């Protein structure tokens, strides 16, 4: 059951696909009051209550004890106590004797004090008008699925998007891109796509290729695609100020955001001064979406949308201000953007000028919607691949999500693990982190441990910054060890792809804490370094420098150990066990009476046969989602039962 409460006159975000009847009275179980700071909601916690959600928010899986400011922020130097990140995800579940969910549907700032100030109380404050949805059901898992159903189906990319991707900031020319492909080929390392960061562009301008460094982009795309490897270019937020036809059209038709005086707002990003598209206007979204034809005409089918919080280096209004003046605004804000810039430009919404600050959290998601709609038309009968850095709670309909600029540390490996449930709760099934870390010199052991985690995330990409050591797998010794883990991903793709498809169709999630299934096992409810993946698997990656770890089995399971050649199965009893996991091996568990389909190793998804599988585990049959990997016809009839 979902109850809807409206406070003030909020902008309608369309985050929920159904129009629920508006309730009156107190929003039970919250205690509500209107204050000078906005709208405040309190809820007393019991000792064993847990809190899940907040999307990509930092901190532990259980968010109790955390403070979070929902305001999409470019913050590449984040840690577990960081208050704001790239996206704004405002859904939480309080899991206790009386479980309930709460979605604070606000396009502006919401502050979540989840027993941070007072260990026994939640205090949530919204500065601006918003809509509150309260969800009631029998347990946390059911509440999440109800939220998922109301917020719409998750984005489902083409099969090749589930392959392994290699990226770097940046590959500077065609020669370097071909080297990446040939090195993977030489060492038999699976690969499905290569990402191009901003240096492929002409002076960092979107919808261009530098003619000297990339003289034949269509030829490059065609050559690699014939081999089974796709190109994914980055598309940054902001269109370079110049005299090109697309800019003249945008100015003439009023497609760009404006200052209060009605003149176009200019802000600096990578190419220098840019215009930001006003995505709150329907015709403007169509204009921007069609710009992607520049890439699709070259044969490109995948897109990486970045800097879309939007990230601003400075604007024409703040360029010459002292540093201390530039960051005036919200004292809790930790990101790089300038609040004075955000409050200095306006959108046209229903014929009215609305300050960007009022609707800031929606911007990155609206860019993704424009991209999705445009690419959907351009690719016609084929699914592409789209992922983004910034998003709001409904963006999962249009795009995948990667978690932004992380660091090459075991702390961030654990942070990556902790974010998986929250991202899935918000519908971002196609999600993942920069494997190995974007910033820092990733060690061999850290990269192998990260691969062992990331091979379970649908979005599986290795990405790092140019000022650090090369992070491609072939740069490290004993390349066979890396091949083992990449092979594991491709051999497990029948299961990963199938569970993804079923989750999309059934408004489900892929990653679940043990407490969702084993509610009556007190030990299981307190495990925070193991997760269930799909219907059959429990993952227990090593998230530190150790070679061993303890694993808790709530029931007897099948232990599976993969060494690069075989899936070795061992029946193990319920309880604690200590396992040793060499860097080149993968260990996971299959639940009782369940199966996992695996296939033969391959170098590219174009060579995989998802129907040619062997079932492992103690079960006798498996319910498999299966399509051709490109069709847009995602339907329940694509699910079949296969037996041993």
mmCIF file of N, CA and C in Angstrom, residues 70-170:
data_model
loop_
_atom_site.group_PDB
_atom_site.id
_atom_site.type_symbol
_atom_site.label_atom_id
_atom_site.label_comp_id
_atom_site.label_asym_id
_atom_site.label_seq_id
_atom_site.Cartn_x
_atom_site.Cartn_y
_atom_site.Cartn_z
ATOM 1 N N UNK A 70 20.894 15.119 0.288
ATOM 2 C CA UNK A 70 20.539 14.756 -1.081
ATOM 3 C C UNK A 70 20.597 15.994 -1.965
ATOM 4 N N UNK A 71 21.743 16.165 -2.606
ATOM 5 C CA UNK A 71 21.965 17.288 -3.518
ATOM 6 C C UNK A 71 23.063 16.852 -4.479
ATOM 7 N N UNK A 72 22.700 16.573 -5.726
ATOM 8 C CA UNK A 72 23.630 16.006 -6.697
ATOM 9 C C UNK A 72 24.888 16.860 -6.809
ATOM 10 N N UNK A 73 26.057 16.237 -6.531
ATOM 11 C CA UNK A 73 27.297 16.994 -6.363
ATOM 12 C C UNK A 73 28.482 16.272 -6.986
ATOM 13 N N UNK A 74 29.295 17.000 -7.715
ATOM 14 C CA UNK A 74 30.539 16.468 -8.273
ATOM 15 C C UNK A 74 31.577 16.430 -7.156
ATOM 16 N N UNK A 75 31.812 15.246 -6.624
ATOM 17 C CA UNK A 75 32.723 15.120 -5.485
ATOM 18 C C UNK A 75 33.591 13.881 -5.669
ATOM 19 N N UNK A 76 34.701 14.041 -6.371
ATOM 20 C CA UNK A 76 35.575 12.917 -6.672
ATOM 21 C C UNK A 76 36.434 12.466 -5.514
ATOM 22 N N UNK A 77 36.462 13.214 -4.430
ATOM 23 C CA UNK A 77 37.310 12.867 -3.282
ATOM 24 C C UNK A 77 36.438 12.484 -2.095
ATOM 25 N N UNK A 78 35.552 11.524 -2.323
ATOM 26 C CA UNK A 78 34.600 11.163 -1.286
ATOM 27 C C UNK A 78 35.075 9.958 -0.475
ATOM 28 N N UNK A 79 34.541 9.866 0.726
ATOM 29 C CA UNK A 79 34.799 8.742 1.623
ATOM 30 C C UNK A 79 33.476 8.324 2.259
ATOM 31 N N UNK A 80 33.534 7.433 3.232
ATOM 32 C CA UNK A 80 32.310 6.911 3.834
ATOM 33 C C UNK A 80 31.476 7.969 4.536
ATOM 34 N N UNK A 81 32.096 9.059 4.984
ATOM 35 C CA UNK A 81 31.350 10.078 5.702
ATOM 36 C C UNK A 81 30.976 11.276 4.835
ATOM 37 N N UNK A 82 31.180 11.162 3.520
ATOM 38 C CA UNK A 82 30.817 12.243 2.600
ATOM 39 C C UNK A 82 29.302 12.439 2.603
ATOM 40 N N UNK A 83 28.869 13.692 2.574
ATOM 41 C CA UNK A 83 27.448 14.003 2.723
ATOM 42 C C UNK A 83 26.667 13.953 1.423
ATOM 43 N N UNK A 84 27.303 14.264 0.294
ATOM 44 C CA UNK A 84 26.590 14.322 -0.984
ATOM 45 C C UNK A 84 27.443 13.713 -2.075
ATOM 46 N N UNK A 85 26.790 13.025 -3.001
ATOM 47 C CA UNK A 85 27.491 12.481 -4.166
ATOM 48 C C UNK A 85 26.765 12.887 -5.443
ATOM 49 N N UNK A 86 27.101 12.226 -6.527
ATOM 50 C CA UNK A 86 26.685 12.660 -7.858
ATOM 51 C C UNK A 86 25.177 12.591 -8.100
ATOM 52 N N UNK A 87 24.497 11.733 -7.372
ATOM 53 C CA UNK A 87 23.072 11.520 -7.611
ATOM 54 C C UNK A 87 22.257 11.854 -6.373
ATOM 55 N N UNK A 88 20.951 12.009 -6.568
ATOM 56 C CA UNK A 88 20.022 12.273 -5.471
ATOM 57 C C UNK A 88 18.988 11.152 -5.443
ATOM 58 N N UNK A 89 19.082 10.288 -4.449
ATOM 59 C CA UNK A 89 18.203 9.127 -4.328
ATOM 60 C C UNK A 89 17.554 9.164 -2.950
ATOM 61 N N UNK A 90 16.267 9.405 -2.897
ATOM 62 C CA UNK A 90 15.599 9.790 -1.652
ATOM 63 C C UNK A 90 14.668 8.719 -1.093
ATOM 64 N N UNK A 91 14.940 7.469 -1.371
ATOM 65 C CA UNK A 91 14.085 6.382 -0.887
ATOM 66 C C UNK A 91 14.795 5.605 0.211
ATOM 67 N N UNK A 92 14.108 5.405 1.337
ATOM 68 C CA UNK A 92 14.647 4.609 2.436
ATOM 69 C C UNK A 92 13.600 3.600 2.896
ATOM 70 N N UNK A 93 14.069 2.544 3.529
ATOM 71 C CA UNK A 93 13.200 1.562 4.171
ATOM 72 C C UNK A 93 13.654 1.404 5.613
ATOM 73 N N UNK A 94 12.725 1.569 6.542
ATOM 74 C CA UNK A 94 12.998 1.293 7.943
ATOM 75 C C UNK A 94 12.529 -0.134 8.198
ATOM 76 N N UNK A 95 13.471 -1.003 8.504
ATOM 77 C CA UNK A 95 13.192 -2.424 8.654
ATOM 78 C C UNK A 95 13.200 -2.774 10.144
ATOM 79 N N UNK A 96 12.017 -2.965 10.695
ATOM 80 C CA UNK A 96 11.881 -3.296 12.108
ATOM 81 C C UNK A 96 10.589 -4.043 12.347
ATOM 82 N N UNK A 97 10.041 -3.901 13.544
ATOM 83 C CA UNK A 97 8.793 -4.595 13.872
ATOM 84 C C UNK A 97 7.659 -4.153 12.955
ATOM 85 N N UNK A 98 7.647 -2.868 12.623
ATOM 86 C CA UNK A 98 6.643 -2.336 11.695
ATOM 87 C C UNK A 98 7.373 -1.694 10.522
ATOM 88 N N UNK A 99 7.754 -2.498 9.530
ATOM 89 C CA UNK A 99 8.555 -1.948 8.424
ATOM 90 C C UNK A 99 7.738 -1.004 7.547
ATOM 91 N N UNK A 100 8.393 0.025 7.031
ATOM 92 C CA UNK A 100 7.746 0.904 6.068
ATOM 93 C C UNK A 100 8.813 1.586 5.224
ATOM 94 N N UNK A 101 8.411 2.061 4.054
ATOM 95 C CA UNK A 101 9.300 2.787 3.164
ATOM 96 C C UNK A 101 8.862 4.225 3.048
ATOM 97 N N UNK A 102 9.818 5.101 2.734
ATOM 98 C CA UNK A 102 9.509 6.519 2.570
ATOM 99 C C UNK A 102 10.304 7.076 1.396
ATOM 100 N N UNK A 103 9.590 7.647 0.431
ATOM 101 C CA UNK A 103 10.222 8.278 -0.725
ATOM 102 C C UNK A 103 9.918 9.767 -0.674
ATOM 103 N N UNK A 104 10.956 10.563 -0.407
ATOM 104 C CA UNK A 104 10.833 12.015 -0.352
ATOM 105 C C UNK A 104 11.124 12.554 -1.749
ATOM 106 N N UNK A 105 10.062 12.744 -2.517
ATOM 107 C CA UNK A 105 10.186 13.090 -3.935
ATOM 108 C C UNK A 105 10.373 14.596 -4.066
ATOM 109 N N UNK A 106 11.649 15.010 -3.957
ATOM 110 C CA UNK A 106 11.971 16.435 -3.988
ATOM 111 C C UNK A 106 13.043 16.720 -5.016
ATOM 112 N N UNK A 107 12.833 17.708 -5.883
ATOM 113 C CA UNK A 107 13.872 18.075 -6.849
ATOM 114 C C UNK A 107 14.965 18.944 -6.260
ATOM 115 N N UNK A 108 14.807 19.333 -4.987
ATOM 116 C CA UNK A 108 15.807 20.169 -4.329
ATOM 117 C C UNK A 108 16.383 19.429 -3.122
ATOM 118 N N UNK A 109 16.999 20.139 -2.220
ATOM 119 C CA UNK A 109 17.764 19.538 -1.131
ATOM 120 C C UNK A 109 16.872 18.855 -0.090
ATOM 121 N N UNK A 110 17.260 17.628 0.287
ATOM 122 C CA UNK A 110 16.640 16.928 1.410
ATOM 123 C C UNK A 110 17.773 16.449 2.317
ATOM 124 N N UNK A 111 17.632 16.687 3.621
ATOM 125 C CA UNK A 111 18.648 16.272 4.584
ATOM 126 C C UNK A 111 18.130 15.077 5.378
ATOM 127 N N UNK A 112 18.865 13.984 5.324
ATOM 128 C CA UNK A 112 18.510 12.762 6.039
ATOM 129 C C UNK A 112 19.450 12.607 7.238
ATOM 130 N N UNK A 113 18.920 12.780 8.424
ATOM 131 C CA UNK A 113 19.664 12.517 9.658
ATOM 132 C C UNK A 113 19.122 11.201 10.211
ATOM 133 N N UNK A 114 19.804 10.113 9.874
ATOM 134 C CA UNK A 114 19.312 8.769 10.176
ATOM 135 C C UNK A 114 19.975 8.255 11.450
ATOM 136 N N UNK A 115 19.527 8.810 12.569
ATOM 137 C CA UNK A 115 20.093 8.463 13.883
ATOM 138 C C UNK A 115 21.564 8.847 13.957
ATOM 139 N N UNK A 116 21.908 9.954 13.332
ATOM 140 C CA UNK A 116 23.272 10.490 13.398
ATOM 141 C C UNK A 116 23.411 11.437 14.596
ATOM 142 N N UNK A 117 22.525 12.424 14.683
ATOM 143 C CA UNK A 117 22.560 13.355 15.805
ATOM 144 C C UNK A 117 22.050 12.695 17.081
ATOM 145 N N UNK A 118 20.940 12.003 16.944
ATOM 146 C CA UNK A 118 20.345 11.256 18.054
ATOM 147 C C UNK A 118 20.258 9.800 17.631
ATOM 148 N N UNK A 119 20.925 8.911 18.336
ATOM 149 C CA UNK A 119 21.048 7.518 17.904
ATOM 150 C C UNK A 119 19.720 6.773 17.873
ATOM 151 N N UNK A 120 18.673 7.347 18.438
ATOM 152 C CA UNK A 120 17.379 6.675 18.492
ATOM 153 C C UNK A 120 16.300 7.402 17.699
ATOM 154 N N UNK A 121 16.712 8.294 16.782
ATOM 155 C CA UNK A 121 15.705 9.072 16.076
ATOM 156 C C UNK A 121 16.140 9.419 14.658
ATOM 157 N N UNK A 122 15.194 9.326 13.757
ATOM 158 C CA UNK A 122 15.363 9.813 12.390
ATOM 159 C C UNK A 122 14.780 11.227 12.316
ATOM 160 N N UNK A 123 15.526 12.132 11.655
ATOM 161 C CA UNK A 123 15.012 13.473 11.384
ATOM 162 C C UNK A 123 15.297 13.780 9.916
ATOM 163 N N UNK A 124 14.251 14.001 9.157
ATOM 164 C CA UNK A 124 14.401 14.267 7.721
ATOM 165 C C UNK A 124 13.785 15.633 7.425
ATOM 166 N N UNK A 125 14.563 16.467 6.732
ATOM 167 C CA UNK A 125 14.131 17.841 6.466
ATOM 168 C C UNK A 125 14.222 18.152 4.979
ATOM 169 N N UNK A 126 13.168 18.699 4.446
ATOM 170 C CA UNK A 126 13.163 19.173 3.063
ATOM 171 C C UNK A 126 13.042 20.687 3.068
ATOM 172 N N UNK A 127 13.966 21.354 2.371
ATOM 173 C CA UNK A 127 13.941 22.817 2.326
ATOM 174 C C UNK A 127 12.747 23.341 1.539
ATOM 175 N N UNK A 128 12.402 22.634 0.468
ATOM 176 C CA UNK A 128 11.419 23.127 -0.492
ATOM 177 C C UNK A 128 10.207 22.197 -0.527
ATOM 178 N N UNK A 129 9.109 22.626 -1.161
ATOM 179 C CA UNK A 129 7.929 21.768 -1.299
ATOM 180 C C UNK A 129 8.281 20.435 -1.970
ATOM 181 N N UNK A 130 7.561 19.382 -1.603
ATOM 182 C CA UNK A 130 7.862 18.047 -2.127
ATOM 183 C C UNK A 130 6.658 17.138 -1.919
ATOM 184 N N UNK A 131 6.767 15.939 -2.479
ATOM 185 C CA UNK A 131 5.744 14.907 -2.295
ATOM 186 C C UNK A 131 6.340 13.756 -1.502
ATOM 187 N N UNK A 132 5.622 13.306 -0.503
ATOM 188 C CA UNK A 132 6.062 12.175 0.311
ATOM 189 C C UNK A 132 5.193 10.971 -0.005
ATOM 190 N N UNK A 133 5.848 9.845 -0.315
ATOM 191 C CA UNK A 133 5.145 8.580 -0.494
ATOM 192 C C UNK A 133 5.553 7.643 0.637
ATOM 193 N N UNK A 134 4.584 7.131 1.365
ATOM 194 C CA UNK A 134 4.831 6.141 2.406
ATOM 195 C C UNK A 134 4.337 4.783 1.926
ATOM 196 N N UNK A 135 5.178 3.777 2.084
ATOM 197 C CA UNK A 135 4.889 2.439 1.561
ATOM 198 C C UNK A 135 4.832 1.455 2.721
ATOM 199 N N UNK A 136 3.733 0.690 2.786
ATOM 200 C CA UNK A 136 3.541 -0.271 3.865
ATOM 201 C C UNK A 136 3.352 -1.669 3.286
ATOM 202 N N UNK A 137 4.087 -2.624 3.847
ATOM 203 C CA UNK A 137 3.943 -4.011 3.438
ATOM 204 C C UNK A 137 4.481 -4.879 4.568
ATOM 205 N N UNK A 138 4.547 -6.164 4.337
ATOM 206 C CA UNK A 138 4.877 -7.098 5.420
ATOM 207 C C UNK A 138 6.350 -7.101 5.789
ATOM 208 N N UNK A 139 7.233 -6.764 4.838
ATOM 209 C CA UNK A 139 8.671 -6.800 5.113
ATOM 210 C C UNK A 139 9.404 -5.852 4.178
ATOM 211 N N UNK A 140 10.692 -5.627 4.470
ATOM 212 C CA UNK A 140 11.488 -4.658 3.711
ATOM 213 C C UNK A 140 11.571 -5.023 2.230
ATOM 214 N N UNK A 141 11.766 -6.291 1.946
ATOM 215 C CA UNK A 141 11.910 -6.742 0.558
ATOM 216 C C UNK A 141 10.638 -6.443 -0.236
ATOM 217 N N UNK A 142 9.482 -6.714 0.339
ATOM 218 C CA UNK A 142 8.212 -6.455 -0.344
ATOM 219 C C UNK A 142 7.998 -4.961 -0.552
ATOM 220 N N UNK A 143 8.420 -4.156 0.415
ATOM 221 C CA UNK A 143 8.305 -2.698 0.287
ATOM 222 C C UNK A 143 9.152 -2.196 -0.877
ATOM 223 N N UNK A 144 10.365 -2.725 -0.994
ATOM 224 C CA UNK A 144 11.249 -2.319 -2.089
ATOM 225 C C UNK A 144 10.638 -2.674 -3.437
ATOM 226 N N UNK A 145 10.076 -3.862 -3.546
ATOM 227 C CA UNK A 145 9.473 -4.264 -4.821
ATOM 228 C C UNK A 145 8.252 -3.407 -5.158
ATOM 229 N N UNK A 146 7.537 -2.954 -4.129
ATOM 230 C CA UNK A 146 6.403 -2.071 -4.377
ATOM 231 C C UNK A 146 6.894 -0.712 -4.884
ATOM 232 N N UNK A 147 7.976 -0.211 -4.287
ATOM 233 C CA UNK A 147 8.601 1.031 -4.776
ATOM 234 C C UNK A 147 9.089 0.862 -6.206
ATOM 235 N N UNK A 148 9.700 -0.264 -6.484
ATOM 236 C CA UNK A 148 10.202 -0.531 -7.827
ATOM 237 C C UNK A 148 9.056 -0.563 -8.838
ATOM 238 N N UNK A 149 7.953 -1.159 -8.456
ATOM 239 C CA UNK A 149 6.800 -1.240 -9.352
ATOM 240 C C UNK A 149 6.237 0.147 -9.653
ATOM 241 N N UNK A 150 6.180 1.007 -8.628
ATOM 242 C CA UNK A 150 5.612 2.342 -8.814
ATOM 243 C C UNK A 150 6.531 3.259 -9.606
ATOM 244 N N UNK A 151 7.837 3.018 -9.540
ATOM 245 C CA UNK A 151 8.791 3.932 -10.175
ATOM 246 C C UNK A 151 9.148 3.559 -11.611
ATOM 247 N N UNK A 152 8.691 2.403 -12.098
ATOM 248 C CA UNK A 152 8.883 2.071 -13.504
ATOM 249 C C UNK A 152 9.969 1.046 -13.756
ATOM 250 N N UNK A 153 9.918 0.414 -14.927
ATOM 251 C CA UNK A 153 10.856 -0.648 -15.292
ATOM 252 C C UNK A 153 12.277 -0.115 -15.443
ATOM 253 N N UNK A 154 13.216 -0.955 -15.070
ATOM 254 C CA UNK A 154 14.625 -0.573 -15.174
ATOM 255 C C UNK A 154 15.119 -0.640 -16.613
ATOM 256 N N UNK A 155 16.072 0.195 -16.906
ATOM 257 C CA UNK A 155 16.741 0.211 -18.206
ATOM 258 C C UNK A 155 17.417 -1.133 -18.475
ATOM 259 N N UNK A 156 17.270 -1.626 -19.708
ATOM 260 C CA UNK A 156 17.824 -2.928 -20.090
ATOM 261 C C UNK A 156 18.712 -2.731 -21.323
ATOM 262 N N UNK A 157 20.036 -2.716 -21.144
ATOM 263 C CA UNK A 157 20.939 -2.497 -22.287
ATOM 264 C C UNK A 157 21.100 -3.741 -23.143
ATOM 265 N N UNK A 158 21.787 -3.585 -24.254
ATOM 266 C CA UNK A 158 22.117 -4.719 -25.118
ATOM 267 C C UNK A 158 23.060 -5.670 -24.392
ATOM 268 N N UNK A 159 23.089 -6.911 -24.839
ATOM 269 C CA UNK A 159 23.911 -7.943 -24.205
ATOM 270 C C UNK A 159 25.374 -7.533 -24.133
ATOM 271 N N UNK A 160 25.884 -6.871 -25.175
ATOM 272 C CA UNK A 160 27.312 -6.534 -25.170
ATOM 273 C C UNK A 160 27.671 -5.576 -24.032
ATOM 274 N N UNK A 161 26.667 -4.845 -23.513
ATOM 275 C CA UNK A 161 26.911 -3.975 -22.375
ATOM 276 C C UNK A 161 27.196 -4.739 -21.094
ATOM 277 N N UNK A 162 26.897 -6.040 -21.077
ATOM 278 C CA UNK A 162 27.190 -6.888 -19.924
ATOM 279 C C UNK A 162 28.590 -7.496 -20.013
ATOM 280 N N UNK A 163 29.282 -7.227 -21.114
ATOM 281 C CA UNK A 163 30.648 -7.704 -21.243
ATOM 282 C C UNK A 163 31.608 -6.817 -20.468
ATOM 283 N N UNK A 164 32.885 -7.088 -20.590
ATOM 284 C CA UNK A 164 33.917 -6.320 -19.891
ATOM 285 C C UNK A 164 34.308 -5.106 -20.717
ATOM 286 N N UNK A 165 34.414 -3.958 -20.056
ATOM 287 C CA UNK A 165 34.799 -2.726 -20.735
ATOM 288 C C UNK A 165 36.094 -2.163 -20.193
ATOM 289 N N UNK A 166 36.892 -1.596 -21.093
ATOM 290 C CA UNK A 166 38.160 -0.984 -20.694
ATOM 291 C C UNK A 166 38.117 0.505 -21.019
ATOM 292 N N UNK A 167 38.554 1.317 -20.067
ATOM 293 C CA UNK A 167 38.473 2.762 -20.216
ATOM 294 C C UNK A 167 39.696 3.407 -19.580
ATOM 295 N N UNK A 168 39.922 4.654 -19.955
ATOM 296 C CA UNK A 168 41.013 5.427 -19.357
ATOM 297 C C UNK A 168 40.778 6.905 -19.661
ATOM 298 N N UNK A 169 41.203 7.729 -18.755
ATOM 299 C CA UNK A 169 41.173 9.172 -18.964
ATOM 300 C C UNK A 169 42.603 9.621 -19.285
ATOM 301 N N UNK A 170 43.015 9.469 -20.582
ATOM 302 C CA UNK A 170 42.254 9.160 -21.773
ATOM 303 C C UNK A 170 43.093 8.284 -22.720
#
